[in-house]
PDB file of C-alpha atoms in Angstrom:
ATOM      1  CA  LYS A   1     -27.195   8.210  10.267  1.00 44.00           C
ATOM      2  CA  ARG A   2     -24.622   9.171   7.643  1.00 49.00           C
ATOM      3  CA  GLN A   3     -21.145   7.623   8.375  1.00 50.00           C
ATOM      4  CA  ASP A   4     -17.861   9.136   7.570  1.00 55.00           C
ATOM      5  CA  ILE A   5     -16.149   6.772   4.524  1.00 54.00           C
ATOM      6  CA  SER A   6     -12.828   6.943   6.193  1.00 54.00           C
ATOM      7  CA  THR A   7     -14.658   5.145   9.457  1.00 61.00           C
ATOM      8  CA  LEU A   8     -16.052   2.624   7.349  1.00 58.00           C
ATOM      9  CA  ILE A   9     -12.806   2.031   5.572  1.00 56.00           C
ATOM     10  CA  ALA A  10     -10.838   1.898   8.581  1.00 60.00           C
ATOM     11  CA  ALA A  11     -13.403  -0.705  10.419  1.00 64.00           C
ATOM     12  CA  LYS A  12     -12.869  -2.983   7.155  1.00 61.00           C
ATOM     13  CA  ILE A  13      -9.261  -2.847   7.408  1.00 57.00           C
ATOM     14  CA  ASN A  14      -9.274  -3.927  11.342  1.00 61.00           C
ATOM     15  CA  GLN A  15     -11.848  -6.270  10.497  1.00 63.00           C
ATOM     16  CA  ILE A  16      -9.308  -8.030   7.805  1.00 56.00           C
ATOM     17  CA  ASN A  17      -6.551  -7.622  10.109  1.00 55.00           C
ATOM     18  CA  ALA A  18      -8.201  -9.341  13.038  1.00 59.00           C
ATOM     19  CA  GLU A  19      -9.749 -12.215  10.903  1.00 56.00           C
ATOM     20  CA  SER A  20      -6.052 -12.656   9.407  1.00 51.00           C
ATOM     21  CA  ALA A  21      -4.390 -12.722  13.126  1.00 52.00           C
ATOM     22  CA  GLN A  22      -6.929 -15.079  14.412  1.00 54.00           C
ATOM     23  CA  ALA A  23      -6.236 -17.469  11.484  1.00 49.00           C
ATOM     24  CA  GLY A  24      -2.487 -17.115  11.436  1.00 54.00           C
ATOM     25  CA  THR A  25      -2.788 -15.962   7.543  1.00 63.00           C
ATOM     26  CA  ASN A  26      -2.003 -12.764   5.972  1.00 71.00           C
ATOM     27  CA  PRO A  27      -3.316 -11.416   3.013  1.00 74.00           C
ATOM     28  CA  ILE A  28      -1.129 -11.226  -0.241  1.00 73.00           C
ATOM     29  CA  THR A  29      -0.690  -7.804  -1.670  1.00 76.00           C
ATOM     30  CA  THR A  30      -2.106  -7.129  -5.397  1.00 77.00           C
ATOM     31  CA  ALA A  31      -2.528  -4.141  -7.640  1.00 82.00           C
ATOM     32  CA  THR A  32      -4.846  -1.956  -5.548  1.00 83.00           C
ATOM     33  CA  THR A  33      -3.397  -2.612  -2.161  1.00 85.00           C
ATOM     34  CA  THR A  34      -3.941   0.650  -0.475  1.00 87.00           C
ATOM     35  CA  THR A  35      -0.203   1.742   1.086  1.00 86.00           C
ATOM     36  CA  LEU A  36       0.505   4.449   3.799  1.00 85.00           C
ATOM     37  CA  CYS A  37       4.051   6.175   4.369  1.00 85.00           C
ATOM     38  CA  SER A  38       5.112   7.179   7.958  1.00 84.00           C
ATOM     39  CA  PHE A  39       5.786  10.373   6.531  1.00 85.00           C
ATOM     40  CA  GLY A  40       2.616  10.837   4.220  1.00 84.00           C
ATOM     41  CA  VAL A  41      -0.505  13.089   5.116  1.00 86.00           C
ATOM     42  CA  GLY A  42      -2.876   9.982   3.155  1.00 87.00           C
ATOM     43  CA  PRO A  43      -2.907   6.981   1.845  1.00 90.00           C
ATOM     44  CA  SER A  44      -1.960   6.171  -1.777  1.00 89.00           C
ATOM     45  CA  ASN A  45      -2.278   2.657  -4.315  1.00 88.00           C
ATOM     46  CA  TYR A  46       0.163   0.145  -4.673  1.00 87.00           C
ATOM     47  CA  LEU A  47       0.122  -1.051  -8.482  1.00 86.00           C
ATOM     48  CA  SER A  48       1.911  -4.685  -9.229  1.00 85.00           C
ATOM     49  CA  THR A  49       2.881  -5.212 -12.793  1.00 83.00           C
ATOM     50  CA  ARG A  50       3.017  -8.991 -12.561  1.00 83.00           C
ATOM     51  CA  VAL A  51      -0.269  -9.437 -14.631  1.00 78.00           C
ATOM     52  CA  ASN A  52       0.350 -13.199 -15.275  1.00 82.00           C
ATOM     53  CA  VAL A  53       0.235 -14.246 -11.839  1.00 80.00           C
ATOM     54  CA  LEU A  54      -3.504 -13.144 -10.481  1.00 80.00           C
ATOM     55  CA  VAL A  55      -4.127 -13.379  -6.692  1.00 77.00           C
ATOM     56  CA  GLY A  56      -8.167 -12.604  -6.191  1.00 75.00           C
ATOM     57  CA  ASN A  57      -8.269 -12.085  -9.975  1.00 79.00           C
ATOM     58  CA  LYS A  58      -5.454  -9.223  -9.322  1.00 83.00           C
ATOM     59  CA  PRO A  59      -1.839  -9.157 -10.239  1.00 85.00           C
ATOM     60  CA  GLY A  60       0.195 -10.572  -7.381  1.00 82.00           C
ATOM     61  CA  ALA A  61       3.276  -8.918  -6.024  1.00 84.00           C
ATOM     62  CA  ASN A  62       6.720 -10.055  -4.676  1.00 85.00           C
ATOM     63  CA  ILE A  63       9.338  -7.673  -2.497  1.00 85.00           C
ATOM     64  CA  LEU A  64      11.005  -6.336  -5.593  1.00 87.00           C
ATOM     65  CA  ASP A  65       7.727  -4.633  -6.690  1.00 86.00           C
ATOM     66  CA  SER A  66       9.041  -1.338  -5.095  1.00 85.00           C
ATOM     67  CA  ASN A  67       9.574   0.907  -7.856  1.00 86.00           C
ATOM     68  CA  PRO A  68       8.699   4.707  -7.660  1.00 84.00           C
ATOM     69  CA  PHE A  69       5.715   6.008 -10.181  1.00 87.00           C
ATOM     70  CA  ILE A  70       5.116   2.096 -11.324  1.00 88.00           C
ATOM     71  CA  ASN A  71       4.391   0.387  -8.299  1.00 87.00           C
ATOM     72  CA  HIS A  72       4.152   3.511  -5.777  1.00 85.00           C
ATOM     73  CA  LEU A  73       2.245   6.102  -6.660  1.00 86.00           C
ATOM     74  CA  PRO A  74       2.861   9.269  -4.852  1.00 87.00           C
ATOM     75  CA  PHE A  75       1.573  10.248  -1.418  1.00 85.00           C
ATOM     76  CA  PRO A  76      -0.836  13.099  -1.043  1.00 86.00           C
ATOM     77  CA  GLY A  77       1.777  14.914   0.669  1.00 85.00           C
ATOM     78  CA  CYS A  78       5.134  14.389   2.736  1.00 85.00           C
ATOM     79  CA  THR A  79       5.511  15.778   6.107  1.00 85.00           C
ATOM     80  CA  ASN A  80       9.332  15.012   6.464  1.00 84.00           C
ATOM     81  CA  PRO A  81      11.565  18.010   6.408  1.00 81.00           C
ATOM     82  CA  ALA A  82      14.228  15.832   5.037  1.00 81.00           C
ATOM     83  CA  ASN A  83      12.493  15.761   1.482  1.00 81.00           C
ATOM     84  CA  PRO A  84      14.374  17.387  -1.053  1.00 80.00           C
ATOM     85  CA  THR A  85      11.495  19.149  -2.149  1.00 81.00           C
ATOM     86  CA  ALA A  86      11.124  20.950   1.488  1.00 79.00           C
ATOM     87  CA  ALA A  87      13.144  23.834   0.767  1.00 79.00           C
ATOM     88  CA  ALA A  88      11.068  24.528  -2.455  1.00 81.00           C
ATOM     89  CA  SER A  89       8.153  25.024  -0.222  1.00 78.00           C
ATOM     90  CA  PHE A  90       9.843  26.952   2.284  1.00 79.00           C
ATOM     91  CA  TYR A  91       9.705  24.461   4.624  1.00 78.00           C
ATOM     92  CA  ILE A  92       5.902  24.447   5.025  1.00 81.00           C
ATOM     93  CA  PRO A  93       4.517  20.927   4.982  1.00 77.00           C
ATOM     94  CA  PRO A  94       3.022  19.263   3.191  1.00 83.00           C
ATOM     95  CA  TYR A  95       5.830  18.895   0.670  1.00 83.00           C
ATOM     96  CA  ILE A  96       5.818  16.874  -2.557  1.00 82.00           C
ATOM     97  CA  CYS A  97       5.836  13.494  -2.223  1.00 83.00           C
ATOM     98  CA  ILE A  98       8.560  11.497  -4.488  1.00 79.00           C
ATOM     99  CA  PRO A  99       8.399   7.812  -3.597  1.00 81.00           C
ATOM    100  CA  ALA A 100      11.531   5.701  -4.018  1.00 78.00           C
ATOM    101  CA  GLY A 101      11.087   2.476  -1.898  1.00 75.00           C
ATOM    102  CA  ALA A 102      13.750   0.105  -1.385  1.00 80.00           C
ATOM    103  CA  PRO A 103      12.559  -3.841  -1.532  1.00 82.00           C
ATOM    104  CA  TYR A 104      10.382  -4.944   0.742  1.00 83.00           C
ATOM    105  CA  ILE A 105      11.290  -6.781   3.726  1.00 81.00           C
ATOM    106  CA  PRO A 106      10.197 -10.136   3.385  1.00 79.00           C
ATOM    107  CA  THR A 107       7.907 -11.825   6.033  1.00 77.00           C
ATOM    108  CA  LYS A 108       7.191 -15.012   4.194  1.00 78.00           C
ATOM    109  CA  PRO A 109      10.612 -15.927   2.699  1.00 81.00           C
ATOM    110  CA  ASN A 110       9.716 -19.068   1.834  1.00 83.00           C
ATOM    111  CA  ILE A 111       6.742 -18.414  -0.633  1.00 81.00           C
ATOM    112  CA  ILE A 112       7.978 -17.223  -3.886  1.00 85.00           C
ATOM    113  CA  LEU A 113       6.241 -15.512  -6.659  1.00 83.00           C
ATOM    114  CA  GLN A 114       8.779 -15.037  -9.723  1.00 86.00           C
ATOM    115  CA  LYS A 115      11.964 -15.633  -8.335  1.00 87.00           C
ATOM    116  CA  ALA A 116      11.430 -13.322  -5.090  1.00 86.00           C
ATOM    117  CA  PRO A 117       9.532 -13.697  -1.828  1.00 84.00           C
ATOM    118  CA  ILE A 118       5.618 -12.524  -2.121  1.00 81.00           C
ATOM    119  CA  ASN A 119       4.375  -9.394  -0.452  1.00 79.00           C
ATOM    120  CA  VAL A 120       1.992  -9.874   2.239  1.00 78.00           C
ATOM    121  CA  LEU A 121      -0.044  -7.153   4.434  1.00 74.00           C
ATOM    122  CA  ASN A 122       2.764  -7.059   6.967  1.00 74.00           C
ATOM    123  CA  SER A 123       5.680  -6.554   4.646  1.00 73.00           C
ATOM    124  CA  LYS A 124       7.256  -3.105   4.698  1.00 75.00           C
ATOM    125  CA  SER A 125       9.766  -0.865   2.548  1.00 71.00           C
ATOM    126  CA  PHE A 126      12.010   1.892   3.928  1.00 70.00           C
ATOM    127  CA  CYS A 127      11.466   4.821   1.381  1.00 65.00           C
ATOM    128  CA  GLN A 128      14.764   6.274   0.266  1.00 63.00           C
ATOM    129  CA  THR A 129      13.939   9.704  -0.658  1.00 58.00           C
ATOM    130  CA  ALA A 130      12.177  10.828   2.469  1.00 53.00           C
ATOM    131  CA  VAL A 131      14.943   9.776   4.832  1.00 62.00           C
ATOM    132  CA  GLY A 132      13.546   7.294   7.532  1.00 71.00           C
ATOM    133  CA  GLY A 133      10.123   6.997   5.848  1.00 81.00           C
ATOM    134  CA  ILE A 134       8.436   3.603   6.186  1.00 82.00           C
ATOM    135  CA  ILE A 135       6.124   2.342   3.711  1.00 83.00           C
ATOM    136  CA  GLN A 136       3.425  -0.150   4.645  1.00 83.00           C
ATOM    137  CA  PHE A 137       0.307  -1.819   3.229  1.00 83.00           C
ATOM    138  CA  ILE A 138      -2.504  -0.966   5.055  1.00 82.00           C
ATOM    139  CA  ALA A 139      -5.462  -2.704   3.280  1.00 79.00           C
ATOM    140  CA  PRO A 140      -4.651  -5.722   0.992  1.00 74.00           C
ATOM    141  CA  GLY A 141      -6.484  -5.146  -2.465  1.00 67.00           C
ATOM    142  CA  GLN A 142      -8.030  -8.588  -2.488  1.00 60.00           C
ATOM    143  CA  ILE A 143      -9.801 -10.592   0.235  1.00 55.00           C
ATOM    144  CA  LYS A 144      -9.457 -13.876  -1.456  1.00 54.00           C
ATOM    145  CA  GLY A 145      -5.751 -15.166  -1.298  1.00 53.00           C
ATOM    146  CA  PHE A 146      -3.970 -15.513   2.102  1.00 50.00           C
ATOM    147  CA  VAL A 147      -0.542 -17.272   2.971  1.00 53.00           C
ATOM    148  CA  LYS A 148      -0.117 -19.089   6.839  1.00 48.00           C
TER     149      LYS A 148
END
């Protein structure tokens, strides 16, 4: 019986989240972490440019890694009518996504990576372009580095 890939991914994400919650730990975010905006129509990838600090053989990230088109790649589309590109598409969503995240809200402020708190799976960022959008991590990108 063939399973939908999104079902398999969702199951793996739920498993990682459940194991993290049970162990009282949180996965550290890295390059290839999957993100989702509250107004996005699909997930996107997060990229860390801190190549000299590896977590699970991937660059680790801190709360300041929230730059558009460097750390945040565009989401497949946006559903927020306050998006500046909405008028160009006659207010028929999805609109063009232009991510512009603010620094992440630290959930582990005592663990520092290159002069700023690290990003973990439950860190959040408020998007500045799509008014009120919240960018969150939904899959860690690695499963070896955790913090308590």
